[in-house]
Short mmCIF file of N, CA and C in Angstrom, two decimals:
data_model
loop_
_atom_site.label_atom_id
_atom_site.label_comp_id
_atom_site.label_asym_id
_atom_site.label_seq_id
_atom_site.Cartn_x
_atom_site.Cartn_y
_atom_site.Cartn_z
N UNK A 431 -19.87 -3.38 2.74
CA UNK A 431 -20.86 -2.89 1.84
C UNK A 431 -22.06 -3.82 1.99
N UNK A 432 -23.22 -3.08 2.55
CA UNK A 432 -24.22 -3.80 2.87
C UNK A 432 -25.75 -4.12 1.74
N UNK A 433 -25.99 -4.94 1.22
CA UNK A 433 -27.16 -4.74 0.71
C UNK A 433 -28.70 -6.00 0.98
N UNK A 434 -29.72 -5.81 0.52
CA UNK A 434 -30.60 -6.79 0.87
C UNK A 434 -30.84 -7.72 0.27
N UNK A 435 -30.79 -9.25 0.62
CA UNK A 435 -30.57 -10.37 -0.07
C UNK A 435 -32.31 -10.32 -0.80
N UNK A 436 -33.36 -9.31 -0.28
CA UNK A 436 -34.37 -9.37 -1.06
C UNK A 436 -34.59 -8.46 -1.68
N UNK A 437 -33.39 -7.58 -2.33
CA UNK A 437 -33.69 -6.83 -3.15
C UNK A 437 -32.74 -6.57 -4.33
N UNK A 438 -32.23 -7.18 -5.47
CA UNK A 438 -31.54 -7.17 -6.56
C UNK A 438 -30.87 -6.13 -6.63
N UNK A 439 -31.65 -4.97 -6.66
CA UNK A 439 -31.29 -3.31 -7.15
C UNK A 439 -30.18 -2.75 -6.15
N UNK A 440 -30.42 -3.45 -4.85
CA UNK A 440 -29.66 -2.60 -4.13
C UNK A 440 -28.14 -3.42 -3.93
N UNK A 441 -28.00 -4.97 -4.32
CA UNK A 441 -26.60 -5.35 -4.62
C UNK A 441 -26.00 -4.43 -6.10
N UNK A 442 -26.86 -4.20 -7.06
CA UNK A 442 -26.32 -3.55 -8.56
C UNK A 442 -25.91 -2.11 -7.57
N UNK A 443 -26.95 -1.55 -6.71
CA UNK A 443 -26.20 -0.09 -6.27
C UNK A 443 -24.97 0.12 -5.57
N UNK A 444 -24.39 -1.23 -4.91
CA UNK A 444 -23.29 -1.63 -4.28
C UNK A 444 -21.93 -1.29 -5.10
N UNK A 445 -22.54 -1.66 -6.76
CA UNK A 445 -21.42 -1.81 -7.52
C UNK A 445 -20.90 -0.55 -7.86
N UNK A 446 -21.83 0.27 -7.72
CA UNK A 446 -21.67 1.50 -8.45
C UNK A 446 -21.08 2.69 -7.25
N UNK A 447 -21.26 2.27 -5.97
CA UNK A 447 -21.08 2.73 -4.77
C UNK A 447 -19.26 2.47 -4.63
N UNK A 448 -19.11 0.79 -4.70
CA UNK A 448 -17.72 0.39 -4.72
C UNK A 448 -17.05 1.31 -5.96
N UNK A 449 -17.15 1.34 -6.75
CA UNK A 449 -16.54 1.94 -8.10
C UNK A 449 -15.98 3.52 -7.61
N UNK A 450 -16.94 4.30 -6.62
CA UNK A 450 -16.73 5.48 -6.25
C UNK A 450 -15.34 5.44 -5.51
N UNK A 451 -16.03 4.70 -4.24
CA UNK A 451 -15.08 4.67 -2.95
C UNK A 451 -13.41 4.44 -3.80
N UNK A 452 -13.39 3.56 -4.59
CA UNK A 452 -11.80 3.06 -5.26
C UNK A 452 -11.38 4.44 -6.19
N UNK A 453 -12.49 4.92 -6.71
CA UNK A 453 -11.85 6.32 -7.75
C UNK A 453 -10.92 7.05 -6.77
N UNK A 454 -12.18 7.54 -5.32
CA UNK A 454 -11.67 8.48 -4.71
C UNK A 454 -10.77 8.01 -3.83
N UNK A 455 -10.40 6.64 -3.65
CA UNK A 455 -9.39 6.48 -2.63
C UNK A 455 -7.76 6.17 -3.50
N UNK A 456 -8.26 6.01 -4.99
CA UNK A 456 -7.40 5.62 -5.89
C UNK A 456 -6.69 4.56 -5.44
N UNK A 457 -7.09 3.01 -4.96
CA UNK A 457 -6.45 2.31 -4.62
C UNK A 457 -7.28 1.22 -4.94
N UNK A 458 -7.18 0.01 -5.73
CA UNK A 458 -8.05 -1.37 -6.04
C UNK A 458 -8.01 -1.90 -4.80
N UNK A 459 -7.49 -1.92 -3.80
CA UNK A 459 -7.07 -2.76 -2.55
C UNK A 459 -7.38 -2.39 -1.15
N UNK A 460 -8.13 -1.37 -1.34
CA UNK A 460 -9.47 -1.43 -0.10
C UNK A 460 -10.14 -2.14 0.44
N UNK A 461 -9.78 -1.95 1.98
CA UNK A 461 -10.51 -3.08 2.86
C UNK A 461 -12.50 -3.35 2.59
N UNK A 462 -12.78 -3.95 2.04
CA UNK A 462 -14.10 -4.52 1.56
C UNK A 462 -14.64 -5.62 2.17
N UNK A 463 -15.91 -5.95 2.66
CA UNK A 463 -16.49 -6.83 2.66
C UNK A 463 -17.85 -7.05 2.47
N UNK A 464 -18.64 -7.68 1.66
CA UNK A 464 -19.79 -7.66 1.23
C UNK A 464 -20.49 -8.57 2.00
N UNK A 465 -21.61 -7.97 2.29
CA UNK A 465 -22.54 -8.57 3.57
C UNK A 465 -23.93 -8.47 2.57
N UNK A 466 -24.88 -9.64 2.30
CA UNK A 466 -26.05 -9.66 2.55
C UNK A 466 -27.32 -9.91 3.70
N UNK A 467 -27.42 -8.68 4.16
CA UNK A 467 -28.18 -8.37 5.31
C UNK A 467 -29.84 -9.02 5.17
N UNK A 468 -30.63 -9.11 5.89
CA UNK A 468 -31.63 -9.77 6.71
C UNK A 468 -31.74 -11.38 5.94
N UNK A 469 -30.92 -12.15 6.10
CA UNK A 469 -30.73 -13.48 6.18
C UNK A 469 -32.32 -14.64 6.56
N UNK A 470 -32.67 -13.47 7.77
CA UNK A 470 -33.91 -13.97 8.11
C UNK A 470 -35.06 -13.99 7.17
N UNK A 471 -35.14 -13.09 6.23
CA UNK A 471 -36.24 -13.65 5.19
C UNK A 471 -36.23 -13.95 4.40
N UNK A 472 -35.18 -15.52 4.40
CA UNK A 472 -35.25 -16.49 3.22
C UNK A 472 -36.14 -16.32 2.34
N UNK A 473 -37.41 -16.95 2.55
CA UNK A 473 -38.98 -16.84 1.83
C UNK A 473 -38.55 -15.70 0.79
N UNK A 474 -38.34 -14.38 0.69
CA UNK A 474 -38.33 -13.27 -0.01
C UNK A 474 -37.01 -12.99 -0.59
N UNK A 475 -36.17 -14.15 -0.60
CA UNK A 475 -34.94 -14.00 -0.98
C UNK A 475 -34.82 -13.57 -2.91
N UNK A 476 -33.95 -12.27 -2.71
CA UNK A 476 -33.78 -12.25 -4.69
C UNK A 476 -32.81 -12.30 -4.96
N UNK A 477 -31.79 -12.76 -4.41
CA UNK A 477 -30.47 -12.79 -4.37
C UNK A 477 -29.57 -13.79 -4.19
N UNK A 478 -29.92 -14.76 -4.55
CA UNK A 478 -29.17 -16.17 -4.15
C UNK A 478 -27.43 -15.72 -3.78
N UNK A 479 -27.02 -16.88 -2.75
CA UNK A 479 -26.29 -17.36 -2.25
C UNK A 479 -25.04 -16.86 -3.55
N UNK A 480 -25.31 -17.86 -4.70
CA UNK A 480 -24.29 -18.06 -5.52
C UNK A 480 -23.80 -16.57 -6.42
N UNK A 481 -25.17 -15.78 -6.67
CA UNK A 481 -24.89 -14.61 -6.91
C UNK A 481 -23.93 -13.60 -6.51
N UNK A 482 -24.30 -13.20 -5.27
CA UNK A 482 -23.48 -12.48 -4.23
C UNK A 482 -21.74 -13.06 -4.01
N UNK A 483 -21.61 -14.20 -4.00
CA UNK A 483 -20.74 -14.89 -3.71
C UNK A 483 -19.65 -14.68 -5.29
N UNK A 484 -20.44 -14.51 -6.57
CA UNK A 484 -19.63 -14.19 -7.62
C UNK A 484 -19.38 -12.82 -7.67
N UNK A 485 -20.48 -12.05 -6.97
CA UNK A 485 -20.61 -10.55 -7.08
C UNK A 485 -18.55 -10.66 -6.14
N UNK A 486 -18.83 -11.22 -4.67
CA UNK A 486 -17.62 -10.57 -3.90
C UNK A 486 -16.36 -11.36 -4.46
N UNK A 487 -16.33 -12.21 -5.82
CA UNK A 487 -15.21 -12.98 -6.45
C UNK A 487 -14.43 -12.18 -6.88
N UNK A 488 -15.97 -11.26 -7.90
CA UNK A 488 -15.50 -9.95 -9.11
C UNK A 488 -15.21 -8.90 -8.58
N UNK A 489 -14.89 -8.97 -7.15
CA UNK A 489 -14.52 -7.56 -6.23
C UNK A 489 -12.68 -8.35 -6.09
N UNK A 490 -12.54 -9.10 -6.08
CA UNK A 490 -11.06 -9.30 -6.08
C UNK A 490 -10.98 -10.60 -5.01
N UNK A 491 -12.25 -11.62 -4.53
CA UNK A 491 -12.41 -11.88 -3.25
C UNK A 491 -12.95 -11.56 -2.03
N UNK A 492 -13.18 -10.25 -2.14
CA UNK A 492 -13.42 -9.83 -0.85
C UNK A 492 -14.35 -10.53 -0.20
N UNK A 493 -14.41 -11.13 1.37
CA UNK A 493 -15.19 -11.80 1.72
C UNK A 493 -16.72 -11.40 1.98
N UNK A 494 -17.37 -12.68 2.11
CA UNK A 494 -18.97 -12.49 1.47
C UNK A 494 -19.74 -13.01 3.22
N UNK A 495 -20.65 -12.54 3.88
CA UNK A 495 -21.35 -12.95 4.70
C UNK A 495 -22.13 -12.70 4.35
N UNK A 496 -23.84 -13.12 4.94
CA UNK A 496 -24.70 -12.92 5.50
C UNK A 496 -25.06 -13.01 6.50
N UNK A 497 -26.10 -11.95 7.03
CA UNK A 497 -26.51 -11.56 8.36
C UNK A 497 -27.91 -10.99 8.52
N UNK A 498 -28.09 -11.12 9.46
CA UNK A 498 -29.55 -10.37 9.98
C UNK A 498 -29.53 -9.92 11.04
N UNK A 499 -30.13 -8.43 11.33
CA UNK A 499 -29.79 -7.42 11.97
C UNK A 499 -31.02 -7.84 13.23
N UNK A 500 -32.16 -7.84 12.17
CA UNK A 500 -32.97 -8.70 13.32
C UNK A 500 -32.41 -9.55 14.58
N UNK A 501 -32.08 -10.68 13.63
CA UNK A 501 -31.35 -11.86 15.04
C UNK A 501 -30.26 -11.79 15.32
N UNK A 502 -29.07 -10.43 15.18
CA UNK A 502 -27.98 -10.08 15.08
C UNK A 502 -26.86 -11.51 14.60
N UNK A 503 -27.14 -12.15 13.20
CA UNK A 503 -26.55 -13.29 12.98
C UNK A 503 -25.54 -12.67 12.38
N UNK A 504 -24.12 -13.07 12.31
CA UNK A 504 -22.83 -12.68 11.72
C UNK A 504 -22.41 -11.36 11.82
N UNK A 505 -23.10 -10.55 12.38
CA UNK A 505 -22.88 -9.32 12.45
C UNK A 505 -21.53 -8.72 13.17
N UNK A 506 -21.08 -9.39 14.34
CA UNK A 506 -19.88 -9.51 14.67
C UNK A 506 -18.56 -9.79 13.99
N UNK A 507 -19.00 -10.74 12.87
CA UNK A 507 -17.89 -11.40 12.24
C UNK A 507 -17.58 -10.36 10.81
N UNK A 508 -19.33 -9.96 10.48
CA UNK A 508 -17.95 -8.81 9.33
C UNK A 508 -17.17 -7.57 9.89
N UNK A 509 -17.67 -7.37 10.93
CA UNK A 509 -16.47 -6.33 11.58
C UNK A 509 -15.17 -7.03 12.12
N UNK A 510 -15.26 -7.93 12.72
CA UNK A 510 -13.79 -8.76 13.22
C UNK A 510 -13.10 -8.55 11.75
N UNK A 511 -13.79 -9.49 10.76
CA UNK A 511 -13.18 -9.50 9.37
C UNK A 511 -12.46 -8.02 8.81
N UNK A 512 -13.08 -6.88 9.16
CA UNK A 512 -12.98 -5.91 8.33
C UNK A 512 -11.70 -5.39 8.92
N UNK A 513 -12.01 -5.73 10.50
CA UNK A 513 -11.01 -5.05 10.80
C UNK A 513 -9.59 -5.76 10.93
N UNK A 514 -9.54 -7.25 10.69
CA UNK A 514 -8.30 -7.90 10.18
C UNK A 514 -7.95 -7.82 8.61
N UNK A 515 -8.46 -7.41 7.86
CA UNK A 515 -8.18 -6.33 6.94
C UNK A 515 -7.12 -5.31 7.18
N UNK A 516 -8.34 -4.55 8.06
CA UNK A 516 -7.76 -3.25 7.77
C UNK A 516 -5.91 -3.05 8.37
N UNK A 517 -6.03 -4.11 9.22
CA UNK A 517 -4.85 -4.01 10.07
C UNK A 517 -3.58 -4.94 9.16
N UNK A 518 -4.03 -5.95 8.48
CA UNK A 518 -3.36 -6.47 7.61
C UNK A 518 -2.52 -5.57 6.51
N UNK A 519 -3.57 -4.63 5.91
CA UNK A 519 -3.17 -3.28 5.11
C UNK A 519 -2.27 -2.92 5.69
N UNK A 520 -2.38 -2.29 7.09
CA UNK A 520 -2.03 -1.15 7.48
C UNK A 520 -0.32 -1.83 7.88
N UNK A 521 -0.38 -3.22 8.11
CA UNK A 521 0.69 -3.78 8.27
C UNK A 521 1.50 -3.71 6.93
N UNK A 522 0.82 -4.38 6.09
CA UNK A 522 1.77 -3.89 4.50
C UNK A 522 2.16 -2.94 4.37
N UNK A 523 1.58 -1.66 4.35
CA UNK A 523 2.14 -0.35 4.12
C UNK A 523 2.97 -0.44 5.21
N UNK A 524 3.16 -0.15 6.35
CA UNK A 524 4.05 -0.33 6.87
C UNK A 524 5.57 -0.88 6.42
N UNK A 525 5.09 -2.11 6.14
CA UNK A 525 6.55 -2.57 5.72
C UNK A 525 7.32 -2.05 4.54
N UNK A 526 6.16 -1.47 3.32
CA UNK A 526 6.60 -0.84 2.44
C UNK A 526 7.22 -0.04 2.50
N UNK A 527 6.99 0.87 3.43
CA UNK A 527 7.32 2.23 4.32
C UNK A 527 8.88 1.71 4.75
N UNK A 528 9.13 0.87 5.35
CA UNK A 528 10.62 0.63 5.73
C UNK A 528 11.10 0.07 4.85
N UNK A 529 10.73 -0.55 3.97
CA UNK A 529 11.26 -1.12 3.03
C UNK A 529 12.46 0.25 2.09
N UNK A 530 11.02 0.76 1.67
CA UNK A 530 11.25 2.44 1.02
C UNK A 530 12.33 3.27 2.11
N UNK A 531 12.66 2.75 2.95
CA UNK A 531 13.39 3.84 3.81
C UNK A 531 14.89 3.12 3.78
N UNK A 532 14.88 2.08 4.17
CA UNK A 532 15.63 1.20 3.95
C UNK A 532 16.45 1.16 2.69
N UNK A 533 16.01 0.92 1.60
CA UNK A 533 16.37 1.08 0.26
C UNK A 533 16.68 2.52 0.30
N UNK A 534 16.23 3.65 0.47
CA UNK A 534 17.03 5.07 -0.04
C UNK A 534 18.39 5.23 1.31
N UNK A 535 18.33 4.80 2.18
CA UNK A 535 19.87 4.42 3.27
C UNK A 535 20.31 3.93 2.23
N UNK A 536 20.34 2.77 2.00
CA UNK A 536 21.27 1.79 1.12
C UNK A 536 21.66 2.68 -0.16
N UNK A 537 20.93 3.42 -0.84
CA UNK A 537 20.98 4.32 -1.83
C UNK A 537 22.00 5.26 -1.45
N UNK A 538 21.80 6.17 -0.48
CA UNK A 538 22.74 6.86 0.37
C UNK A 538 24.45 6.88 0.86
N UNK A 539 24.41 5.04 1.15
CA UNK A 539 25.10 4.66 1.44
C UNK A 539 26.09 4.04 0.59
N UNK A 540 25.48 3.68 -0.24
CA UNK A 540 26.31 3.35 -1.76
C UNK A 540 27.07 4.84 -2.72
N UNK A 541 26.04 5.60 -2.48
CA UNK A 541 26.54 6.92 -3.27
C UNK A 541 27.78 7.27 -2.66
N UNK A 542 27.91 7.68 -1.03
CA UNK A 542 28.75 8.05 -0.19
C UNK A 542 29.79 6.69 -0.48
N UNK A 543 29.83 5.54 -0.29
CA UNK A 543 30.60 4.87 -0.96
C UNK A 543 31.49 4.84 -2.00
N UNK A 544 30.62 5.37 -3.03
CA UNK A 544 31.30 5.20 -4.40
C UNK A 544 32.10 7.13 -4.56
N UNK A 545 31.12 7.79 -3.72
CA UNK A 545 32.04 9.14 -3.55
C UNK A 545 33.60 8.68 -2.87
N UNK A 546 33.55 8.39 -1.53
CA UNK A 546 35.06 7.93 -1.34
C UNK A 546 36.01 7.20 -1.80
N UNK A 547 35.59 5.69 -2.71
CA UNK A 547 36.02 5.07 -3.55
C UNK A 547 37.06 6.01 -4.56
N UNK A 548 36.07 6.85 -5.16
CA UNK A 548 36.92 8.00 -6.25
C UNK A 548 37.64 9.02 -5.12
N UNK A 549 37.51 9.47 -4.63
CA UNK A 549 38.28 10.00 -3.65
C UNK A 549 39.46 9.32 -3.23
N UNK A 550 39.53 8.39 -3.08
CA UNK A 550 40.59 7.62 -2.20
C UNK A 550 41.30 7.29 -3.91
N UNK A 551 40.55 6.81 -5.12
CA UNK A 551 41.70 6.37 -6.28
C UNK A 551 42.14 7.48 -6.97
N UNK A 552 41.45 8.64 -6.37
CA UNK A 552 42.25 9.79 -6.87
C UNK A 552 43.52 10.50 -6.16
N UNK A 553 43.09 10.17 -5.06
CA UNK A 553 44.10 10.96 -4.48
C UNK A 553 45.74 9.70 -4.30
N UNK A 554 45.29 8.24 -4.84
CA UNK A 554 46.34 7.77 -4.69
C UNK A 554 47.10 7.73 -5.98
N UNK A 555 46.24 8.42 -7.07
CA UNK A 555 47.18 8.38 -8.73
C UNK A 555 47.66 9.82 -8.99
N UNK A 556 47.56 10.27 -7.31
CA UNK A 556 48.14 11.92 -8.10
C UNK A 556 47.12 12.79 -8.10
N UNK A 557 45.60 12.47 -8.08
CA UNK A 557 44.83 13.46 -7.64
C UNK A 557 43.62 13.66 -9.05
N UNK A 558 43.17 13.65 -9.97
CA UNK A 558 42.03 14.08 -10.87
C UNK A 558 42.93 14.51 -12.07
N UNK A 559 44.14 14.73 -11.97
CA UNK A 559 44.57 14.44 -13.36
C UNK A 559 45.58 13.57 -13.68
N UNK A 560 45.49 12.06 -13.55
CA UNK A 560 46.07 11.25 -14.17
C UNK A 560 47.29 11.39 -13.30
N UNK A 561 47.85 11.49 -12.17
CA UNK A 561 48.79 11.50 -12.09
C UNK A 561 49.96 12.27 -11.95
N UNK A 562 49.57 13.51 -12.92
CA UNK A 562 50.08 14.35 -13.31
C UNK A 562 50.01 15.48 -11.94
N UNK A 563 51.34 15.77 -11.67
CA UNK A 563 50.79 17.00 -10.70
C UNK A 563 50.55 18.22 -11.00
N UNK A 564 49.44 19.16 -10.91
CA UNK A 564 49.11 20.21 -11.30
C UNK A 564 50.22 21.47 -10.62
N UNK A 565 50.62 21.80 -11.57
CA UNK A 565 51.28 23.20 -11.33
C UNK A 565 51.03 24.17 -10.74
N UNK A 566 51.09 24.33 -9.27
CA UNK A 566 50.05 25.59 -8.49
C UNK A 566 51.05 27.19 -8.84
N UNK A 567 50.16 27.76 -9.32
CA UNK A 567 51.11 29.52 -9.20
C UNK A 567 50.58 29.57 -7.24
N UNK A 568 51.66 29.91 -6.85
CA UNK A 568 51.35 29.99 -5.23
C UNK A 568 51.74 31.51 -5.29
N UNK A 569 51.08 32.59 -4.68
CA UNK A 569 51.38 34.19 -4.41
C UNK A 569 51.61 34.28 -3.21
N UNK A 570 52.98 34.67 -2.60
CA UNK A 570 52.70 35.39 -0.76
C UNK A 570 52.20 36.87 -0.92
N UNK A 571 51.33 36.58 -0.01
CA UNK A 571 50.88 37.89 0.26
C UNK A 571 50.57 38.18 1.67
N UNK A 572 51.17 39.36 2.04
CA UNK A 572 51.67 39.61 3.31
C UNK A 572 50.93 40.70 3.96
N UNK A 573 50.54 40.74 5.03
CA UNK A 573 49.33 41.63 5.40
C UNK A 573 49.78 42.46 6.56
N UNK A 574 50.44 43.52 6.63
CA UNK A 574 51.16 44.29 7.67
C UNK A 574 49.94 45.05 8.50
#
């Protein structure tokens, strides 16, 4: 998220920009990084250093550069950044993902467990009633 270190209004429009992107992605934990762009005209700076730097605190951390497009300064590094992010994410979910898969096997595997468990102590007390053997009416029936 880019805005101009000489212009106030357009870090406040950042905020309101970020606020969107998280509604519609419904996730606080979007890959972010806040860049104040043309670095080169200190002189006209409205945005101090320390500002921006609390602005990307109150984002959760997300890291803070500046750059200038002019002298292409850091410009490399918030994309390296963004994209060790993004891959960091994409690694978490991942693991969540097996994690979640993992855990419903084990889920699976316990159920089927505890199904044979009763299976096996039933059929060694006589079967689902105590022991008791159930009285079968048996019919031949003979099919000429």
């Amino acid at each position: 998220m880019v805005f101009s270190i000489t212009s106030m209004t357009s870090l406040h429009e950042l905020a309101e920009l970020r606020d969107q992107i998280i509604r519609i992605k419904d996730d606080m934990r979007v890959p972010i990084v806040l860049v104040g762009n043309k670095s080169d005209l200190e002189e006209d700076r409205a945005v101090s250093r320390a500002r921006a730097f609390a602005v990307s605190q109150s984002w959760g951390g997300c890291p803070y550069y500046e750059t200038s497009a002019r002298r292409r300064a850091n410009v490399d590094e918030v994309f390296v950044d963004l994209c060790r992010q993004i891959i960091v994410r994409d690694m978490e979910l991942s693991r969540a993902r097996d994690y979640d898969h993992r855990d419903s096997y084990r889920h699976r595997r316990d159920r089927d467990r505890d199904r044979d468990r009763d299976r096996d102590r039933d059929r060694d007390s006589g079967g689902r009633h105590g022991g008791r053997r159930r009285r079968r009416d048996v019919s031949h029936c003979t099919i000429l």
